Short mmCIF file of C-alpha atoms in Angstrom, two decimals:
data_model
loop_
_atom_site.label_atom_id
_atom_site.label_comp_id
_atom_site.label_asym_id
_atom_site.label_seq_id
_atom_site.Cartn_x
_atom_site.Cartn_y
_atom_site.Cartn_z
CA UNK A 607 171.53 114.25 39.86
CA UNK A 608 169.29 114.02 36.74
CA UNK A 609 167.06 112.13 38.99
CA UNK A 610 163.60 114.88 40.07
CA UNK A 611 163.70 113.05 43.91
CA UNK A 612 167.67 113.23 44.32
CA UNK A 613 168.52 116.39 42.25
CA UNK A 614 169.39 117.91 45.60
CA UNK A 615 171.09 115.09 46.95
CA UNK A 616 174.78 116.12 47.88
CA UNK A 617 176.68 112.78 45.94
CA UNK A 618 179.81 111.91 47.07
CA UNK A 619 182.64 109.20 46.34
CA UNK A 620 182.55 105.92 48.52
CA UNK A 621 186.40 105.78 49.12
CA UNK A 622 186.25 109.79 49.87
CA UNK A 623 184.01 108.71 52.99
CA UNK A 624 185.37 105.07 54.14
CA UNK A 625 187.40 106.76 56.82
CA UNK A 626 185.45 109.74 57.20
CA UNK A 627 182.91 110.25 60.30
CA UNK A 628 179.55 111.70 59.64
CA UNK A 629 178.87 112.70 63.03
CA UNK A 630 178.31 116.35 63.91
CA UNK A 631 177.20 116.84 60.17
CA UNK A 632 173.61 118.23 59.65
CA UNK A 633 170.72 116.27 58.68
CA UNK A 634 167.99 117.26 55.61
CA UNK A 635 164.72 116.52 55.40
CA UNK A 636 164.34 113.51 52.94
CA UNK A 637 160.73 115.34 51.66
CA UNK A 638 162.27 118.96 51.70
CA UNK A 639 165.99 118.57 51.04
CA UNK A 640 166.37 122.06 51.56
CA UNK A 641 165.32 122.22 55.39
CA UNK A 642 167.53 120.74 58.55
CA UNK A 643 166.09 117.98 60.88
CA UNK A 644 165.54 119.86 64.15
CA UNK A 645 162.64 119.09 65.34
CA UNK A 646 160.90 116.00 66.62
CA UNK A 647 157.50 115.02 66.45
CA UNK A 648 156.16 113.15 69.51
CA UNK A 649 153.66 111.29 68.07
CA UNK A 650 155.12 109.72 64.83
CA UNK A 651 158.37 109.25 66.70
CA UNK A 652 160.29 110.62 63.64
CA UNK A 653 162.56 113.89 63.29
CA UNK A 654 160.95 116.52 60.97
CA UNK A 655 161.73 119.63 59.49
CA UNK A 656 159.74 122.98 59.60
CA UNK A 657 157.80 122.29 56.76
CA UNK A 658 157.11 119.05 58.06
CA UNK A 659 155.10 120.83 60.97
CA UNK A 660 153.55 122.82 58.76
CA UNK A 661 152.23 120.78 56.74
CA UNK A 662 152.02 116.98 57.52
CA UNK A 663 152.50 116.91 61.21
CA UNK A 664 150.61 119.77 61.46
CA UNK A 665 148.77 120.00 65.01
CA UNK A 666 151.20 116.94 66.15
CA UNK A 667 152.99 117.44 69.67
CA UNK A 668 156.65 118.21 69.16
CA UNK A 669 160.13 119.65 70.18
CA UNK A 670 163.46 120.61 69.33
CA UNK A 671 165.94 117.53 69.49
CA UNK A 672 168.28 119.09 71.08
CA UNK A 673 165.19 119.39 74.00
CA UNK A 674 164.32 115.89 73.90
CA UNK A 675 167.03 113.65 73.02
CA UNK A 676 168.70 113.19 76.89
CA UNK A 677 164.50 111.02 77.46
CA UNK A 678 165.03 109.13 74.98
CA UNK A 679 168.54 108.58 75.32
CA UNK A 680 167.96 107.83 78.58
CA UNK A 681 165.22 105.66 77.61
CA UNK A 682 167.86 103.67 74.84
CA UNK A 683 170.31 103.19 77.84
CA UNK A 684 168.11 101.41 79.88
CA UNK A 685 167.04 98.83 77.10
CA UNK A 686 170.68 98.68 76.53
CA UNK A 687 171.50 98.15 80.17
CA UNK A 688 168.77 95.11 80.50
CA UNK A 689 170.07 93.81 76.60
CA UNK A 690 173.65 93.78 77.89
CA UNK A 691 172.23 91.83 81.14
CA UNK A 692 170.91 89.06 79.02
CA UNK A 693 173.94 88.96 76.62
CA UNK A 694 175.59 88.39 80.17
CA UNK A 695 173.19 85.20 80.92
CA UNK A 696 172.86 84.25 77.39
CA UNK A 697 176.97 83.67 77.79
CA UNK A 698 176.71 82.09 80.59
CA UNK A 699 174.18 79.65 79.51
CA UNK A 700 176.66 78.51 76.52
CA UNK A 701 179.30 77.84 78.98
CA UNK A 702 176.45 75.70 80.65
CA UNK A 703 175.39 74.47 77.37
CA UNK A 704 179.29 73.45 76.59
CA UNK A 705 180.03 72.05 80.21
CA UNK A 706 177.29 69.37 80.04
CA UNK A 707 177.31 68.72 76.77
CA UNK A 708 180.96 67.17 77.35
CA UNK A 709 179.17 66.08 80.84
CA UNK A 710 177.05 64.63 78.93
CA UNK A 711 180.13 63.28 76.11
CA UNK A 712 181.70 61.73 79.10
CA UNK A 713 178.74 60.15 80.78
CA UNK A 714 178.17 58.47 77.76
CA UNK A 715 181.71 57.11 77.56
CA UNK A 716 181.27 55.21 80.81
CA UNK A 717 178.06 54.00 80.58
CA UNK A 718 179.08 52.30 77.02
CA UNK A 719 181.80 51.04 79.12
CA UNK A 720 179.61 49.67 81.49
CA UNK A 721 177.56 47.98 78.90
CA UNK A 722 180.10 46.58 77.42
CA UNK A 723 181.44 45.02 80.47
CA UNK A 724 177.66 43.97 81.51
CA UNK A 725 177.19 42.29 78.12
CA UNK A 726 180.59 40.55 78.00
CA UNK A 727 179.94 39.42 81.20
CA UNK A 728 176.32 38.28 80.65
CA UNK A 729 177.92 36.44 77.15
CA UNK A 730 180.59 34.40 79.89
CA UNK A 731 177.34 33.64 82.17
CA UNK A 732 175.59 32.25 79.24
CA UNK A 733 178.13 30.39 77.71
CA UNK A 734 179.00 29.02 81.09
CA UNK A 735 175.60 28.01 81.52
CA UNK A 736 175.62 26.51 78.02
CA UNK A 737 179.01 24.41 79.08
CA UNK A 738 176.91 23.24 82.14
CA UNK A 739 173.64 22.45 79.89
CA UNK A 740 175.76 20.61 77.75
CA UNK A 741 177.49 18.32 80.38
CA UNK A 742 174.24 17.95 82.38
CA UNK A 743 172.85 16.18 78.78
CA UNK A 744 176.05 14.24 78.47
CA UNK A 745 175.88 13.11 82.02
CA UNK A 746 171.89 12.06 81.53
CA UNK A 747 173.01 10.84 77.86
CA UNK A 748 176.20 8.11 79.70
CA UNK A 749 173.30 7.35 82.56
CA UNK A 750 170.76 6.25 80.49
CA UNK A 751 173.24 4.40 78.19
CA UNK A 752 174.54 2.69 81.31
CA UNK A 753 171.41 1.58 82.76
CA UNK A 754 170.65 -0.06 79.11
CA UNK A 755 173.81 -1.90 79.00
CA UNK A 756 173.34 -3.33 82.65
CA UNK A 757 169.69 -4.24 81.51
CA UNK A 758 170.69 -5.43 78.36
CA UNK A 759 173.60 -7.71 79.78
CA UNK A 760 171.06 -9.30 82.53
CA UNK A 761 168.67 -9.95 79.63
CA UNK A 762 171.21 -11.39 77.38
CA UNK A 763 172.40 -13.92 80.43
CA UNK A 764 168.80 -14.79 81.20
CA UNK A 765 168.24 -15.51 77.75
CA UNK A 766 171.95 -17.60 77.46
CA UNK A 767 170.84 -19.44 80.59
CA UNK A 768 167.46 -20.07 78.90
CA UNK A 769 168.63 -20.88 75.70
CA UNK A 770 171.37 -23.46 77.35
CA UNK A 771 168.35 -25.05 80.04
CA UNK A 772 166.05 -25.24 76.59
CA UNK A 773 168.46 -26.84 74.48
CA UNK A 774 169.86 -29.82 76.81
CA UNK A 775 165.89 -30.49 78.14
CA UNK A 776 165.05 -30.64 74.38
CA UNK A 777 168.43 -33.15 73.76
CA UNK A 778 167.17 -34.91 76.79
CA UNK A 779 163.63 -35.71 75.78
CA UNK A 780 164.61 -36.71 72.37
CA UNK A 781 167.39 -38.64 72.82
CA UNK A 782 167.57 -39.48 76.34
CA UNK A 783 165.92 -42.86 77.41
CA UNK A 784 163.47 -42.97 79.47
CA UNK A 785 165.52 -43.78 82.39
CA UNK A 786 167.82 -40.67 81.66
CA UNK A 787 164.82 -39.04 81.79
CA UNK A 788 163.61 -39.88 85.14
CA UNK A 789 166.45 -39.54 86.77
CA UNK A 790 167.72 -35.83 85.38
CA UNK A 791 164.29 -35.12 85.40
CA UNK A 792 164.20 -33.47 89.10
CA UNK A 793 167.44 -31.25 88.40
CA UNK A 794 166.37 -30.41 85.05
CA UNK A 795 162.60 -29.22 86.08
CA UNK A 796 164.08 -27.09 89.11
CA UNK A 797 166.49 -25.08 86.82
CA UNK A 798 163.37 -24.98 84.37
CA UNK A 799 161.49 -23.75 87.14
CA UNK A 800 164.11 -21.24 88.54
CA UNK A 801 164.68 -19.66 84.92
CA UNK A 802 161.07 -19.20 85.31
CA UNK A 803 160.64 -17.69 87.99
CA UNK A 804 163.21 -14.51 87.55
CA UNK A 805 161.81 -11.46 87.23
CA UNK A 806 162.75 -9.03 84.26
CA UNK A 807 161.38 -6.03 82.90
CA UNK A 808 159.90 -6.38 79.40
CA UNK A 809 160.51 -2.82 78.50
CA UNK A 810 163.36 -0.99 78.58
CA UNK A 811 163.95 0.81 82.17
CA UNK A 812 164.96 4.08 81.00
CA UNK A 813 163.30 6.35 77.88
CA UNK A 814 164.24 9.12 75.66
CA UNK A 815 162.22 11.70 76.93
CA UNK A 816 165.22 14.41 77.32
CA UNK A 817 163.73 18.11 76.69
CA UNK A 818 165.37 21.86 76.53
CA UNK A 819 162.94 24.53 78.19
CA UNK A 820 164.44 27.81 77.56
CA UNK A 821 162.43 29.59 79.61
CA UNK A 822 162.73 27.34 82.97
CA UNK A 823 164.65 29.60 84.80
CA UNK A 824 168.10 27.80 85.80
CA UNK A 825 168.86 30.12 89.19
CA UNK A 826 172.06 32.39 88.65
CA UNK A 827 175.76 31.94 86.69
CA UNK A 828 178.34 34.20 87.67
CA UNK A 829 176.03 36.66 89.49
CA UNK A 830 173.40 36.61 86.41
CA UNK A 831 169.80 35.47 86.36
CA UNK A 832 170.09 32.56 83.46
CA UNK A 833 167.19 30.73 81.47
CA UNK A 834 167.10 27.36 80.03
CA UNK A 835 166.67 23.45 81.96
CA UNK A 836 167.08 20.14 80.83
CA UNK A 837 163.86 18.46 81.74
CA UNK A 838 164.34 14.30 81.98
CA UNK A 839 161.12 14.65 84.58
CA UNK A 840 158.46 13.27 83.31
CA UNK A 841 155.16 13.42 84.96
CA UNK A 842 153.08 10.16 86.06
CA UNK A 843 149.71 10.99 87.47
CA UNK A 844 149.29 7.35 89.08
CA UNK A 845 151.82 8.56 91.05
CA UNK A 846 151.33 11.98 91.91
CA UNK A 847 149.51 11.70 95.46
CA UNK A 848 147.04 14.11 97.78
CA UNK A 849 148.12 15.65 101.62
CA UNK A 850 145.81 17.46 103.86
CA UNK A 851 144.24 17.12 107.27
CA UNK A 852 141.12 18.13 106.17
CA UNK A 853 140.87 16.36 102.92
CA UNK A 854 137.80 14.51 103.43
CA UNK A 855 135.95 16.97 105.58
CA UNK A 856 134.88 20.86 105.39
CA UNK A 857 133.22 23.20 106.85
CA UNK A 858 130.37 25.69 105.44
CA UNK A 859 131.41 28.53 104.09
CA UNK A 860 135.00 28.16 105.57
CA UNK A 861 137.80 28.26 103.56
CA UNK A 862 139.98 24.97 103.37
CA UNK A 863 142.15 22.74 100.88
CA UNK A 864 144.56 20.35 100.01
CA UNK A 865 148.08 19.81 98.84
CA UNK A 866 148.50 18.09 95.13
CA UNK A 867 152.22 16.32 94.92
CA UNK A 868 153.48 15.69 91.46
CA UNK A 869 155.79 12.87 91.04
CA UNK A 870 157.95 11.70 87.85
CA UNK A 871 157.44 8.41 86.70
CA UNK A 872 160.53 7.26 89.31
CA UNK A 873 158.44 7.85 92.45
CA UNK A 874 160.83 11.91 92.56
CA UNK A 875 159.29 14.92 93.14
CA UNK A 876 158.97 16.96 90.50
CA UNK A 877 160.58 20.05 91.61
CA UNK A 878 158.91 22.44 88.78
CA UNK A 879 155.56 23.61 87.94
CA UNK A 880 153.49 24.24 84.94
CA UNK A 881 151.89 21.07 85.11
CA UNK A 882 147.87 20.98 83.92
CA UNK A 883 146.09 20.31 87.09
CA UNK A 884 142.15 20.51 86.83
CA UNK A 885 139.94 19.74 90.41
CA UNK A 886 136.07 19.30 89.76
CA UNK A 887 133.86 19.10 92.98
CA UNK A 888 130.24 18.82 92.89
CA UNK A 889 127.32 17.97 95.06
CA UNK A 890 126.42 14.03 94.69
CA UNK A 891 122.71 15.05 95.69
CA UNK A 892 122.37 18.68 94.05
CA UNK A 893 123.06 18.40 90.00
CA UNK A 894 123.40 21.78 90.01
CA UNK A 895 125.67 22.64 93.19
CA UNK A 896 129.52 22.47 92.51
CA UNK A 897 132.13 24.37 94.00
CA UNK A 898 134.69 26.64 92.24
CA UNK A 899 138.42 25.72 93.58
CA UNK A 900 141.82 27.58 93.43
CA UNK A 901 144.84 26.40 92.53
CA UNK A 902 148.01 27.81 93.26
CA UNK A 903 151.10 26.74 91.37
CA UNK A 904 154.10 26.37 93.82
CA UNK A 905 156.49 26.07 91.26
CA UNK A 906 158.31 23.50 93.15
CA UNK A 907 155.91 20.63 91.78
CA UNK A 908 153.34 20.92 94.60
CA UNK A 909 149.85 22.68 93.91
CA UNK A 910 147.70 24.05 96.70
CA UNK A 911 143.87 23.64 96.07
CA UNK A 912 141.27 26.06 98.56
CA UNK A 913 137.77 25.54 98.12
CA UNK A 914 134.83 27.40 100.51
CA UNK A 915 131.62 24.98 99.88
CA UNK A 916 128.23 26.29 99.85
CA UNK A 917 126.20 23.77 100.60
CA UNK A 918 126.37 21.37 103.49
CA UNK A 919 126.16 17.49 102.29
CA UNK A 920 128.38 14.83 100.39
CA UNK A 921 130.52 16.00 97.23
CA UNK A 922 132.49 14.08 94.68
CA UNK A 923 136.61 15.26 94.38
CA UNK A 924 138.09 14.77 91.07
CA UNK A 925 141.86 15.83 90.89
CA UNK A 926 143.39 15.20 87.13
CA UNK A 927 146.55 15.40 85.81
CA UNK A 928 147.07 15.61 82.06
CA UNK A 929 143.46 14.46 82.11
CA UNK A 930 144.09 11.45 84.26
CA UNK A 931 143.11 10.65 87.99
CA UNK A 932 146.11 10.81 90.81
CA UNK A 933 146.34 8.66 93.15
CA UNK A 934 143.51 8.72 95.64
CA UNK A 935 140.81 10.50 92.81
CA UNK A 936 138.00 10.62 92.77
CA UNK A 937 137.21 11.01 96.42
CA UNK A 938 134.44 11.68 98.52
CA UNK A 939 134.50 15.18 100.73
CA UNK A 940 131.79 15.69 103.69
CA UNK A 941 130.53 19.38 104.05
CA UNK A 942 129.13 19.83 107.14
CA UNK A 943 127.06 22.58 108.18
CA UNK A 944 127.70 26.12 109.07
CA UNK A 945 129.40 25.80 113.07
CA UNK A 946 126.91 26.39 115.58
CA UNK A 947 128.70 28.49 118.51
CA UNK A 948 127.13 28.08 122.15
CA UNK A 949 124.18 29.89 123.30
CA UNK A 950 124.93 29.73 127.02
CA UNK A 951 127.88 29.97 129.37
CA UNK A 952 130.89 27.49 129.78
CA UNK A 953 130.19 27.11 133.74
CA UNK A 954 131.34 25.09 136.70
CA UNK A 955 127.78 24.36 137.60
CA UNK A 956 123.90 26.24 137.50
CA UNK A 957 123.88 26.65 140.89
CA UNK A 958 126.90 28.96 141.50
CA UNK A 959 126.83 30.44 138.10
CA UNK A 960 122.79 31.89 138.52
CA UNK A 961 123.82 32.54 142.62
CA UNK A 962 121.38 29.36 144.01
CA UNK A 963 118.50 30.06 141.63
CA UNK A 964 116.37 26.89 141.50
CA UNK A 965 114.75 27.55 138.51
CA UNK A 966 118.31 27.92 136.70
CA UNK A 967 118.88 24.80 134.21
CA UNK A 968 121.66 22.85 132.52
CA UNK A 969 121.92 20.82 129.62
CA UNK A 970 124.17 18.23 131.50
CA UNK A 971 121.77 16.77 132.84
CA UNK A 972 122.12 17.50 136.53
CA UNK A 973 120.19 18.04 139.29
CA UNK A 974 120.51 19.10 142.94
CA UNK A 975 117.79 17.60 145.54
CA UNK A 976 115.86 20.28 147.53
CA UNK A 977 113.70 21.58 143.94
CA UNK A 978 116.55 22.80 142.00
CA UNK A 979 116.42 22.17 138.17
CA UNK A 980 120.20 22.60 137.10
CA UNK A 981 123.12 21.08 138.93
CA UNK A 982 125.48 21.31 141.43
CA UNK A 983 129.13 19.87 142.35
CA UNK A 984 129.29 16.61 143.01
CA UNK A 985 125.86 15.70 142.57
CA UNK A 986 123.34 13.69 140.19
CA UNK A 987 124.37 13.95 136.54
CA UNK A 988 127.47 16.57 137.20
CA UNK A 989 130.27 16.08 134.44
CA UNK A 990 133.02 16.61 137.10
CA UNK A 991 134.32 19.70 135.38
CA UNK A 992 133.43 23.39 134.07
CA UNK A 993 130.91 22.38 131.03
CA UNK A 994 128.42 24.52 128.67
CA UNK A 995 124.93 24.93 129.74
CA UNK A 996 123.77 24.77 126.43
CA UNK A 997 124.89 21.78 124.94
CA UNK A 998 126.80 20.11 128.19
CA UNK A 999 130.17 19.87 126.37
CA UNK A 1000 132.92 20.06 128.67
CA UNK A 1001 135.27 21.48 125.80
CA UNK A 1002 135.01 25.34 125.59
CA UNK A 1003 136.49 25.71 122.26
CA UNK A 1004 133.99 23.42 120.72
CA UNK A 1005 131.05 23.59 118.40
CA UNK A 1006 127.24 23.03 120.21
CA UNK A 1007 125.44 20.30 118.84
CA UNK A 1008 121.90 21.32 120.55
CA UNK A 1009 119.10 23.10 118.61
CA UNK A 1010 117.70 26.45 120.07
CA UNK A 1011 116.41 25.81 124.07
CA UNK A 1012 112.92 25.71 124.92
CA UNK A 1013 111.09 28.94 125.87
CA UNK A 1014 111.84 27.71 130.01
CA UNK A 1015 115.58 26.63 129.34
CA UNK A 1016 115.98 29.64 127.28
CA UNK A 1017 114.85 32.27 129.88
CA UNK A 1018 117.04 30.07 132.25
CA UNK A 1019 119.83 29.89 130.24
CA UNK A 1020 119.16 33.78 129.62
CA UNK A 1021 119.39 34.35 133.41
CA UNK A 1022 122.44 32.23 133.87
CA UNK A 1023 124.08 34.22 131.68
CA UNK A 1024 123.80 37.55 132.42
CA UNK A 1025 124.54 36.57 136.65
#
């Protein structure tokens, strides 16, 4: 109260007014406590008081609140209408938001179960797979061994027999006499002789060459794809051999090739890739004309090489392994030229293929008496069967070995043609 701006002010207890309502109570002016709220002024959007018109909202539009309070009521309801439509799909969307998140609680669930199972299952492939690894290098391990032993036991009775054939011929030239001599002699040279003559490897058949590739894939293991190979393979170029029809010969700008073979140092294929294969072919006449080849890695120890040549002529094949020649490199490849197809017509003879023209020709050779040039069934220089009048090949699917025809065989050839 001793306050200039809230003299006026009507002060009253807070527990007086907990339970109180202050609806239907009138409302003062906070800038003239004296005068009532009644009025409303349309452009500030605020209730005022008579002096309020009067003075501040002087000239503004405005109305008694009793006049306009059902339009903007009205107006309140409708935002309160479209607010209590959203609470309505805000609600909704938290149920949403609470159905999938345990949708999403229990997907998770199963897919760690599924993992789980997946990876314990993947852990029994590979430890399977490791069990089989394991017994596959035991297996190799008690081979090798074995084959040692045998060699070592048929070296140790060649060199007892030896030793024993050594040791009595020595005993018998020392201290034999001479007619001792002469008459063991005969038995004593043909077991010499024999010992002599058996063959016997001077190194050791078998080698230590036992690798681990963990990345050679090793097919499947209880329905997974496993890694990892034992690899006792080991590859011998001498042996590794060439296949091909057309391995010596080629065709101009056509594309052809060979098959490369890898073989282990027991004669066995492969039966895996990754091998270093290099193929150099170049011109033995042109220094500077090579060809570029292709090789495809089978993965099955085969390579397929496909060249397309250039240049017709003679070219030098070098196929290397590890840097070494296979078997059957270097060799030589023949290029020949670009294939010629047939100018004329694959006929039965000139004169029922130009309709009895005696000017038409053949390259056969044949003739017909009574002035005709070409030929005619069963007469001089026919082939017996339908031929080309180009070349006089009897094969249709053949290439033409004759140059371009004359100006006269060409217009006859022409003619022949087109009848």
């Amino acid at each position: 109260r001793r306050q200039k701006k809230t003299a006026s002010h009507a002060v009253t207890e807070l527990e007086n007014i907990k339970d109180c309502s202050q609806a239907g109570k009138p409302l003062f002016c906070p800038t003239h406590p004296t005068e009532e709220l009644r009025l409303f002024c349309e452009q500030c959007d605020l209730p005022v008081c008579q002096d309020c018109v009067l003075d501040r909202h002087r000239q503004h539009p405005y109305d008694f609140t009793s006049n306009v309070i059902h339009r903007h009521g009205d107006a309140l309801r409708e935002l309160l209408k479209t607010t209590q439509q959203h609470m309505g799909t805000l609600e909704t969307v938290m149920g949403q938001i609470d159905d999938m998140g345990s949708a999403v609680r229990s997907r998770a669930e199963a897919v760690a179960t599924e993992i789980s199972l997946f990876a314990s299952g993947y852990v029994k492939a590979i430890e399977e797979h490791r069990d089989q690894l394991l017994k596959q290098l035991r297996d190799l391990k008690v081979q090798k061994e074995n084959l040692l032993h045998l060699q070592k036991a048929q070296v140790q009775q060649l060199l007892l027999d030896m030793r024993t054939g050594v040791e009595f011929t020595e005993r018998l030239l020392t201290g034999g006499s001479d007619l001792e001599i002469l008459i063991t002699k005969g038995v004593v040279a043909s077991r010499l002789a024999k010992l002599n003559s058996v063959a016997y490897n001077t190194h050791p058949t078998v080698d230590d060459r036992i690798q681990f590739s963990p990345r050679e894939r090793a097919g499947q293991c209880c329905g997974y794809e496993v890694f990892g190979a034992i690899l006792n393979k080991v590859i011998d170029p001498a042996r590794c051999t060439l296949h091909g029809e057309d391995l010596h010969s080629a065709r101009q700008n056509q594309l052809t090739g060979f098959t490369l073979l890898c073989k282990d140092t027991t004669g066995e294929q492969m039966g895996r890739g990754g091998e270093a294969v290099q193929i150099i072919i170049t011109h033995k006449e042109k220094r500077d004309c090579s060809v570029k080849p292709t090789v495809c890695d089978n993965g099955d120890g085969t390579y397929h090489v496909s060249y397309s040549p250039e240049e017709p002529g003679l070219y030098a094949v070098c196929v290397y392994v590890k840097g070494q020649h296979v078997q059957g490199s270097p060799f030589t490849l023949m290029v020949k030229s670009k294939f010629r197809e047939h100018r004329g017509v694959f006929h039965c003879c000139a004169f029922c293929s130009s309709g009895g023209q005696k000017a038409a020709r053949c390259a056969c050779g044949g003739t017909m008496p009574g002035g005709y040039q070409g030929c005619g069934h069963g007469h001089k220089g026919h082939p017996g069967c339908p031929h080309w009048s180009c070349c006089g090949q009897v094969k249709e699917s053949s290439e033409c070995f004759r140059g371009p025809p004359s100006d006269n065989s060409q217009r006859s050839s022409l003619r022949t043609v087109v009848l």
